[in-house]
Coordinates of C-alpha atoms and ligand atoms in Angstrom, one line a residue:
X19 CA -12.8 -6.1 -19.6
X20 CA -15.3 -3.6 -18.4
X21 CA -14.1 0.0 -18.8
X22 CA -13.3 1.1 -15.2
X23 CA -11.8 4.6 -14.9
X24 CA -10.0 6.3 -11.9
X25 CA -10.1 10.1 -11.5
X26 CA -7.6 11.3 -9.0
X27 CA -8.2 14.8 -7.9
X28 CA -5.1 17.0 -7.5
X29 CA -6.3 20.3 -8.5
X30 CA -6.3 22.0 -5.1
X31 CA -3.9 24.3 -3.6
X32 CA -3.9 22.9 0.2
X33 CA -4.7 26.3 1.7
X34 CA -5.6 25.0 5.0
X35 CA -2.0 23.4 5.2
X36 CA -0.5 26.6 4.0
X37 CA 2.8 25.2 2.5
X38 CA 4.2 26.8 -0.6
X39 CA 3.4 23.9 -2.7
X40 CA 0.1 22.0 -2.9
X41 CA 0.1 19.2 -0.3
X42 CA -0.3 16.5 -3.0
X43 CA 3.2 17.2 -4.0
X44 CA 4.9 16.8 -0.5
X45 CA 6.7 13.5 -0.2
X46 CA 6.3 10.3 2.1
X47 CA 8.6 7.7 1.8
X48 CA 10.5 8.9 -1.0
X49 CA 7.5 9.6 -3.2
X50 CA 4.9 12.4 -3.6
X51 CA 1.5 11.9 -1.9
X52 CA 0.0 12.0 -5.4
X53 CA 2.3 9.2 -6.7
X54 CA 1.2 7.1 -3.6
X55 CA -2.4 7.9 -4.3
X56 CA -2.2 7.0 -8.0
X57 CA -0.1 3.7 -7.4
X58 CA -2.9 1.7 -5.9
X59 CA -5.1 2.4 -8.9
X60 CA -2.1 1.8 -11.4
X61 CA -1.4 -1.5 -9.8
X62 CA -5.1 -2.6 -9.9
X63 CA -5.7 -4.7 -13.0
X64 CA -9.5 -3.9 -12.9
X65 CA -8.7 -0.2 -13.5
X66 CA -8.0 0.4 -17.3
X67 CA -7.3 4.2 -17.4
X68 CA -6.5 6.9 -14.9
X69 CA -7.4 10.7 -15.2
X70 CA -5.2 13.0 -13.2
X71 CA -6.6 16.5 -12.7
X72 CA -3.9 19.1 -11.5
X73 CA -3.8 22.8 -11.4
X74 CA -2.5 24.3 -14.6
X75 CA 1.1 25.3 -13.1
X76 CA 1.7 21.7 -12.1
X77 CA 0.9 19.9 -15.3
X78 CA 4.4 19.8 -16.5
X79 CA 5.8 18.6 -13.3
X80 CA 3.1 16.0 -13.0
X81 CA 3.9 14.7 -16.7
X82 CA 7.5 14.2 -15.5
X83 CA 6.4 12.3 -12.4
X84 CA 4.4 9.9 -14.4
X85 CA 6.5 9.6 -17.6
X86 CA 7.6 6.2 -16.7
X87 CA 4.0 4.7 -16.0
X88 CA 3.7 2.8 -19.2
X89 CA 1.1 0.0 -18.3
X90 CA -2.0 2.0 -18.7
X91 CA -3.0 5.4 -20.1
X92 CA -2.8 8.3 -17.7
X93 CA -4.4 11.5 -18.8
X94 CA -3.2 14.6 -17.1
X95 CA -5.7 17.4 -17.5
X96 CA -6.2 20.9 -15.9
X97 CA -8.6 21.3 -13.0
X98 CA -10.9 23.9 -12.0
X99 CA -11.4 26.4 -9.0
X100 CA -13.4 24.1 -6.8
X101 CA -13.1 20.4 -6.3
X102 CA -16.5 19.7 -8.2
X103 CA -15.2 21.9 -11.1
X104 CA -12.2 19.6 -11.2
X105 CA -14.4 16.4 -11.3
X106 CA -16.3 18.0 -14.1
X107 CA -13.2 18.7 -16.0
X108 CA -12.3 14.9 -15.9
X109 CA -15.7 13.8 -16.9
X110 CA -15.6 16.3 -19.9
X111 CA -12.4 15.0 -21.0
X112 CA -13.7 11.2 -20.7
X113 CA -17.1 11.9 -22.4
X114 CA -16.0 11.4 -26.0
X115 CA -14.4 8.0 -25.5
X116 CA -16.2 6.4 -22.4
X117 CA -19.2 4.0 -22.4
X118 CA -22.2 5.4 -20.5
X119 CA -22.3 2.5 -18.2
X120 CA -18.5 2.5 -17.5
X121 CA -17.7 2.6 -13.8
X122 CA -15.8 5.7 -12.5
X123 CA -14.0 6.0 -9.1
X124 CA -13.0 9.5 -7.9
X125 CA -10.4 9.7 -5.3
X126 CA -8.6 12.4 -3.4
X127 CA -4.8 12.8 -4.4
X128 CA -4.3 13.6 -0.7
X129 CA -5.3 10.1 0.7
X130 CA -2.0 8.3 0.0
X131 CA -2.8 5.2 2.1
X132 CA -5.9 3.8 0.3
X133 CA -5.7 -0.1 0.2
X134 CA -6.2 -2.1 -2.7
X135 CA -8.8 -4.1 -0.7
X136 CA -11.1 -1.0 -0.2
X137 CA -10.4 0.0 -3.9
X138 CA -11.9 -3.4 -5.1
X139 CA -14.7 -3.3 -2.7
X140 CA -15.7 0.0 -4.1
X141 CA -15.7 -1.4 -7.5
X142 CA -17.7 -4.6 -6.7
X143 CA -20.4 -2.5 -4.9
X144 CA -21.1 -0.8 -7.8
X145 CA -22.7 -3.9 -9.1
X146 CA -25.3 -3.5 -6.3
X147 CA -25.9 0.3 -6.1
X148 CA -26.1 3.3 -8.4
X149 CA -23.2 4.9 -6.8
X150 CA -21.1 4.2 -3.7
X151 CA -19.2 6.3 -0.9
X152 CA -16.4 4.9 1.1
X153 CA -16.9 5.9 4.7
X154 CA -16.0 5.0 8.3
X155 CA -18.3 5.1 11.4
X156 CA -18.1 8.6 13.2
X157 CA -16.1 8.3 16.5
X158 CA -17.2 11.6 17.9
X159 CA -20.7 12.7 18.5
X160 CA -21.6 15.1 15.7
X161 CA -23.7 18.3 16.4
X162 CA -25.6 20.3 14.1
X163 CA -25.7 24.0 15.1
X164 CA -26.6 27.3 13.5
X165 CA -25.2 30.6 15.0
X166 CA -23.6 28.6 17.7
X167 CA -26.8 27.1 19.0
X168 CA -27.3 23.2 18.6
X169 CA -30.5 22.4 16.6
X170 CA -30.0 18.7 16.2
X171 CA -27.6 15.8 17.7
X172 CA -28.1 12.7 15.4
X173 CA -27.7 9.3 16.5
X174 CA -24.0 8.5 16.3
X175 CA -24.5 5.0 15.0
X176 CA -26.0 6.3 11.7
X177 CA -23.1 8.8 11.3
X178 CA -20.1 8.2 9.2
X179 CA -17.2 10.1 8.0
X180 CA -17.0 10.2 4.2
X181 CA -13.8 9.3 2.6
X182 CA -13.0 8.5 -1.1
X183 CA -13.0 6.7 -3.5
X184 CA -16.6 7.5 -4.4
X185 CA -17.9 5.4 -7.4
X186 CA -20.4 6.1 -10.1
X187 CA -21.8 5.0 -13.4
X188 CA -20.5 7.6 -15.9
X189 CA -23.6 8.6 -17.5
X190 CA -25.5 9.3 -14.3
X191 CA -22.8 11.3 -12.6
X192 CA -22.2 13.3 -15.9
X193 CA -26.0 14.1 -16.2
X194 CA -26.0 15.3 -12.5
X195 CA -22.9 17.6 -13.2
X196 CA -24.8 19.0 -16.4
X197 CA -27.7 19.8 -14.1
X198 CA -25.6 21.3 -11.2
X199 CA -23.6 23.5 -13.8
X200 CA -26.9 24.9 -15.3
X201 CA -27.9 25.9 -11.9
X202 CA -24.7 27.2 -10.7
X203 CA -21.8 27.3 -13.0
X204 CA -19.3 28.0 -10.2
X205 CA -20.0 24.5 -8.8
X206 CA -18.9 25.6 -5.3
X207 CA -21.9 24.0 -3.3
X208 CA -20.7 20.5 -2.5
X209 CA -17.5 19.2 -0.9
X210 CA -17.7 16.0 -2.7
X211 CA -19.3 14.1 -5.7
X212 CA -22.0 12.0 -3.7
X213 CA -23.4 15.2 -2.3
X214 CA -23.8 16.5 -5.8
X215 CA -25.2 13.2 -7.2
X216 CA -27.6 13.0 -4.3
X217 CA -29.0 16.6 -4.8
X218 CA -29.4 16.2 -8.6
X219 CA -30.3 12.6 -8.9
X220 CA -32.3 11.8 -5.6
X221 CA -33.5 8.6 -6.7
X222 CA -29.8 7.2 -7.0
X223 CA -29.1 4.5 -4.5
X224 CA -25.8 5.2 -3.0
X225 CA -24.3 2.3 -1.0
X226 CA -21.8 2.7 1.7
X227 CA -18.4 0.8 1.4
X228 CA -16.4 0.2 4.7
X229 CA -13.3 2.5 4.5
X230 CA -10.2 2.2 6.7
X231 CA -8.9 4.9 9.3
X232 CA -5.5 4.6 7.5
X233 CA -7.3 6.1 4.4
X234 CA -6.7 9.4 6.0
X235 CA -6.9 12.8 4.3
X236 CA -3.9 15.3 4.4
X237 CA -5.6 18.5 5.3
X238 CA -3.9 20.1 8.4
X239 CA -0.3 20.2 9.8
X240 CA -0.9 17.5 12.2
X241 CA -2.1 15.1 9.5
X242 CA 1.6 15.1 8.3
X243 CA 3.0 13.4 11.4
X244 CA 0.1 11.1 11.6
X245 CA 0.4 9.9 8.0
X246 CA 4.1 9.7 8.3
X247 CA 3.6 7.2 11.1
X248 CA 1.2 5.3 9.1
X249 CA 3.8 4.9 6.4
X250 CA 6.1 3.6 9.2
X251 CA 3.7 0.9 10.1
X252 CA 2.8 0.1 6.5
X253 CA 6.4 -0.6 5.6
X254 CA 7.4 -2.5 8.6
X255 CA 6.4 -5.8 7.4
X256 CA 9.1 -6.7 4.8
X257 CA 8.9 -10.2 3.8
X258 CA 11.2 -10.5 0.7
X259 CA 12.8 -13.9 0.2
X260 CA 16.5 -13.7 1.0
X261 CA 17.4 -16.5 -1.5
X262 CA 17.7 -13.4 -3.9
X263 CA 21.0 -12.4 -2.2
X264 CA 23.2 -14.4 -4.3
X265 CA 26.3 -12.4 -5.9
X266 CA 25.1 -9.1 -4.0
X267 CA 27.9 -6.9 -2.8
X268 CA 27.3 -5.8 0.9
X269 CA 29.2 -3.7 3.3
X270 CA 28.2 -3.9 6.9
X271 CA 29.6 -1.3 9.3
X272 CA 29.5 -2.5 12.9
X273 CA 29.6 -5.9 11.3
X274 CA 31.9 -7.9 13.5
X275 CA 29.5 -8.3 16.5
X276 CA 25.7 -8.6 17.4
X277 CA 23.2 -8.0 14.6
X278 CA 25.9 -6.8 12.1
X279 CA 28.0 -10.0 12.5
X280 CA 24.7 -12.2 11.8
X281 CA 23.9 -10.1 8.6
X282 CA 27.4 -10.9 7.3
X283 CA 27.1 -14.6 8.4
X284 CA 23.6 -15.0 6.6
X285 CA 24.3 -13.0 3.6
X286 CA 27.5 -15.2 3.0
X287 CA 25.6 -18.4 3.4
X288 CA 23.1 -17.0 0.7
X289 CA 25.9 -16.5 -1.6
X290 CA 26.5 -12.7 -1.2
X291 CA 29.8 -11.2 -0.8
X292 CA 29.4 -9.4 2.6
X293 CA 32.3 -7.3 4.2
X294 CA 32.3 -6.8 7.9
X295 CA 33.9 -3.5 8.9
X296 CA 34.3 -2.2 12.4
X297 CA 36.7 -0.1 14.7
X298 CA 38.4 -3.4 15.7
X299 CA 39.4 -3.8 12.1
X300 CA 40.6 -0.3 11.9
X301 CA 37.5 1.3 10.2
X302 CA 35.9 3.9 12.4
X303 CA 32.9 5.6 11.0
X304 CA 34.1 8.8 12.4
X305 CA 36.9 8.7 10.1
X306 CA 35.8 10.0 6.8
X307 CA 39.0 9.3 4.8
X308 CA 39.1 5.6 6.2
X309 CA 35.5 5.0 4.8
X310 CA 36.1 6.7 1.4
X311 CA 39.2 4.3 1.2
X312 CA 37.7 1.1 2.1
X313 CA 34.5 1.5 0.0
X314 CA 36.6 2.4 -3.0
X315 CA 38.7 -0.7 -2.4
X316 CA 35.7 -3.0 -2.0
X317 CA 34.0 -1.5 -5.1
X318 CA 37.1 -1.9 -7.1
X319 CA 37.7 -5.6 -6.2
X320 CA 34.0 -6.7 -6.5
X321 CA 32.8 -4.6 -9.4
X322 CA 30.3 -2.6 -7.4
X323 CA 28.6 -2.3 -4.0
X324 CA 24.8 -3.0 -3.8
X325 CA 24.2 -2.1 -0.2
X326 CA 26.0 -0.3 2.8
X327 CA 24.5 -0.9 6.3
X328 CA 25.5 1.0 9.2
X329 CA 24.9 -0.7 12.6
X330 CA 27.8 0.9 14.5
X331 CA 26.6 2.7 17.5
X332 CA 27.3 3.4 21.2
X333 CA 25.3 3.7 24.3
X334 CA 26.3 4.9 27.8
X335 CA 23.3 4.5 30.1
X336 CA 23.7 7.4 32.3
X337 CA 22.0 10.7 32.9
X338 CA 23.4 13.7 31.0
X339 CA 24.9 15.5 33.9
X340 CA 26.9 12.4 34.9
X341 CA 28.3 12.1 31.3
X342 CA 31.8 13.5 30.9
X343 CA 31.9 15.9 27.9
X344 CA 34.4 13.5 26.2
X345 CA 31.8 11.0 26.1
X346 CA 29.0 13.3 24.8
X347 CA 31.3 14.0 22.0
X348 CA 32.0 10.4 21.4
X349 CA 28.3 9.7 21.6
X350 CA 27.5 12.4 18.9
X351 CA 30.4 11.5 16.8
X352 CA 29.5 7.9 16.4
X353 CA 25.7 7.9 16.6
X354 CA 25.2 11.0 14.3
X355 CA 28.2 12.4 12.5
X356 CA 29.4 8.9 11.7
X357 CA 26.1 8.3 9.8
X358 CA 26.7 11.5 7.8
X359 CA 30.0 10.3 6.9
X360 CA 28.9 6.9 5.8
X361 CA 26.1 8.3 3.8
X362 CA 28.5 10.8 2.1
X363 CA 31.2 8.1 1.3
X364 CA 28.6 5.6 0.2
X365 CA 26.9 7.9 -2.2
X366 CA 29.2 7.5 -5.4
X367 CA 29.1 3.7 -5.1
X368 CA 25.4 3.5 -4.5
X369 CA 24.8 6.0 -7.5
X370 CA 26.6 3.5 -9.7
X371 CA 24.7 0.4 -8.5
X372 CA 21.2 2.3 -7.8
X373 CA 21.9 0.6 -4.5
X374 CA 20.6 1.1 -0.9
X375 CA 21.8 2.7 2.3
X376 CA 20.4 1.2 5.4
X377 CA 20.7 3.3 8.8
X378 CA 19.9 2.1 12.1
X379 CA 17.6 3.8 14.7
X380 CA 16.0 2.6 18.0
X381 CA 12.5 2.8 19.2
X382 CA 13.7 5.4 21.7
X383 CA 13.5 7.8 18.7
X384 CA 9.7 8.4 19.3
X385 CA 10.0 9.4 23.0
X386 CA 13.2 10.8 24.5
X387 CA 14.4 8.2 27.2
X388 CA 15.2 9.3 30.8
X389 CA 18.5 7.9 31.7
X390 CA 20.2 7.9 28.2
X391 CA 18.8 11.0 26.5
X392 CA 21.9 11.6 24.3
X393 CA 21.5 8.2 22.7
X394 CA 17.6 8.5 22.3
X395 CA 17.8 12.1 20.7
X396 CA 20.5 10.9 18.4
X397 CA 18.4 8.1 17.3
X398 CA 15.5 10.3 16.5
X399 CA 17.9 12.3 14.1
X400 CA 18.5 9.0 12.2
X401 CA 14.8 8.9 11.3
X402 CA 14.9 12.5 10.1
X403 CA 18.1 11.8 8.2
X404 CA 16.5 8.8 6.5
X405 CA 13.5 10.9 5.2
X406 CA 15.8 13.6 4.1
X407 CA 18.1 11.4 2.2
X408 CA 15.5 9.1 0.6
X409 CA 14.0 12.3 -0.8
X410 CA 17.2 13.9 -1.9
X411 CA 18.4 10.6 -3.6
X412 CA 15.1 9.2 -4.9
X413 CA 15.5 10.8 -8.3
X414 CA 19.1 9.2 -8.5
X415 CA 17.4 5.8 -7.7
X416 CA 19.4 5.3 -4.5
X417 CA 17.2 3.8 -1.9
X418 CA 17.7 4.9 1.9
X419 CA 16.0 3.0 4.4
X420 CA 16.1 2.7 8.3
X421 CA 15.7 -0.3 10.7
X422 CA 14.7 0.0 14.2
X423 CA 15.7 -3.3 15.9
X424 CA 13.5 -4.2 18.8
X425 CA 15.2 -5.4 22.1
X426 CA 17.8 -7.7 20.8
X427 CA 20.2 -9.9 22.7
X428 CA 23.5 -8.0 21.7
X429 CA 26.7 -7.4 23.5
X430 CA 25.8 -3.6 23.7
X431 CA 22.3 -4.5 25.1
X432 CA 23.7 -6.8 27.8
X433 CA 26.5 -4.4 28.7
X434 CA 23.9 -1.6 29.3
X435 CA 20.8 -3.4 30.6
X436 CA 22.3 -6.6 32.0
X437 CA 20.5 -9.9 31.9
X438 CA 16.8 -8.9 31.4
X439 CA 13.8 -11.3 32.3
X440 CA 11.9 -10.2 29.3
X441 CA 12.3 -12.1 26.2
X442 CA 14.8 -10.5 23.7
X443 CA 14.9 -11.0 19.9
X444 CA 17.7 -13.1 18.5
X445 CA 20.3 -11.2 16.5
X446 CA 19.5 -13.6 13.5
X447 CA 16.0 -12.6 13.4
X448 CA 16.8 -8.9 13.3
X449 CA 19.6 -9.6 10.9
X450 CA 17.1 -11.2 8.3
X451 CA 15.1 -8.2 8.6
X452 CA 18.0 -5.8 7.4
X453 CA 18.6 -8.3 4.5
X454 CA 14.8 -8.3 3.6
X455 CA 14.8 -4.5 3.8
X456 CA 17.7 -4.5 1.4
X457 CA 15.8 -6.7 -1.2
X458 CA 12.5 -4.6 -1.0
X459 CA 12.2 -2.3 -3.9
X460 CA 11.5 0.8 -1.8
X461 CA 12.9 3.9 -0.2
X462 CA 12.1 5.9 2.9
X463 CA 11.0 2.8 4.9
X464 CA 11.3 2.8 8.7
X465 CA 11.1 -0.9 9.4
X466 CA 10.2 -1.7 13.0
X467 CA 11.6 -5.2 14.0
X468 CA 9.5 -6.6 17.0
X469 CA 8.1 -10.0 17.3
X470 CA 4.7 -9.0 16.0
X471 CA 5.8 -5.7 14.2
X472 CA 3.4 -3.6 16.5
X473 CA 4.9 -0.2 17.0
X474 CA 3.8 1.7 20.1
X475 CA 4.9 5.5 20.0
X476 CA 4.6 5.6 23.8
X477 CA 6.4 2.3 24.5
X478 CA 8.1 2.9 27.9
X479 CA 10.7 0.1 27.7
X480 CA 14.3 0.9 26.8
X481 CA 15.6 0.0 23.6
Ligands
LIG18 N1 -9.3 19.4 -5.4 C1 -9.3 19.6 -6.8 N2 -9.5 20.8 -7.3 C2 -9.8 21.8 -6.6 C3 -9.8 21.6 -5.1 C4 -9.4 20.4 -4.7 O1 -8.8 18.6 -7.6 N3 -10.2 23.0 -7.0 C5 -8.7 18.1 -4.8 C6 -7.6 18.3 -4.0 O2 -6.4 18.4 -4.7 C7 -7.6 17.2 -3.1 C8 -9.0 16.9 -3.0 O3 -9.9 17.5 -4.0 O4 -7.0 16.1 -3.5 C9 -9.6 17.1 -1.6 O5 -9.8 18.5 -1.3 P1 -9.0 19.4 -0.1 O6 -8.6 18.4 1.0 O7 -10.0 20.5 0.3 O8 -7.8 19.8 -0.8 P2 -7.5 21.4 -1.1 O9 -8.6 22.1 -1.7 O10 -6.1 21.4 -1.9 O11 -7.1 22.0 0.4 P3 -7.6 23.2 1.0 O12 -9.1 23.2 1.1 O13 -7.2 23.2 2.4 O14 -7.0 24.3 0.1
LIG19 MG1 -10.5 22.3 -0.5

């Protein structure tokens, strides 16, 4: 197999974002941005080695993060003061052991959503060019200006936004770096590696590989929310086969009607032991002691609990000022506090089984809904809770995910919205998505269930 190496640059401080830790160590969907960025290279059979360049203070933490990555060598080294210095550190570390013609892909650790498709295209394109850059066509018109005066407006159709990975043959890039270093040991002139190669090796043909807008770089605060949303979309498409449910022990709160009842029915059909709990059966999620006792009872009788799903929720479709205070309290207790109680009472059991908690939100989380603001704002809190708990529990191997059922034909929906003319999802379809989520080996997912899995943050319809 040809020697293909990935260099992942994580030696920056993230000053523009301005957090107390470098941005590559922030978490999305239960894993650090750095782990997501490395993952696609780690999973790619064509990549034989990975070099991770990090700042000195984070070497130990990075070694811990990747301690269990045993399938291919991951070399963790100290970076430099600039991005180019960090690349040079990696090339120097590789120099004694690498073939001159080996392919080297350099990737930013702050682009956590690189697809395996773009990665493979970048590798293949190195057969046709000396080097490659991944890029997307510019959306905005780009101006060249000096001292506030425009000097040139290049044609937009020839302009691209450069991304990573950038790909090279080792010897050519290394030689360019030696030249650059000789002229300016600070290596602070260029913002990327293709720029440096082009300056010191102008004869090099650098091809363009079509990138993806999702391969977005975390730079400023607003990128955080954008990348978070891209992760929601990416994880919405759960497709696991539910035949793997056999012998799983599943507890479903809100399990005696609507989607919850369907989950119990389907899981049982596939050989799981599924337990439906609800107020009707004397288990109110607002009663912590009752939850503790019923979970212990089920765990004792069945040896463990693999998953606890909470679908219990209530909705009064009326404006805030027409809502009685007792109703406000009831809504908060069931739709929020109850989730905290379920999570807390579930914890010891899921810790033992390395199991999964699944909470339920609503697409109204993304935009407050006129007419039922209490419900929609509480559902927003469940997304936040899922993110926090998935991070808090990931080291203990407990997964926490959230399902957002689209408009589904349930008793709660019909009671509040009447008989709607538009097509509603069948509870069985949504129930299968809960079970597929449970079988996906992932945490921090926000799984949108809609007929085509398209999520629109500004969707106006009530859910
Ligand atoms: N990088 C690096 N070594 C440096 C500087 C940057 O390895 N001395 C890496 C970053 O960790 C990041 C990538 O280069 O993965 C792109 O750089 P950038 O987005 O500029 O990250 P930072 O330099 O960390 O951010 P800022 O410029 O806002 O400080
Ligand atoms: Mg920088």
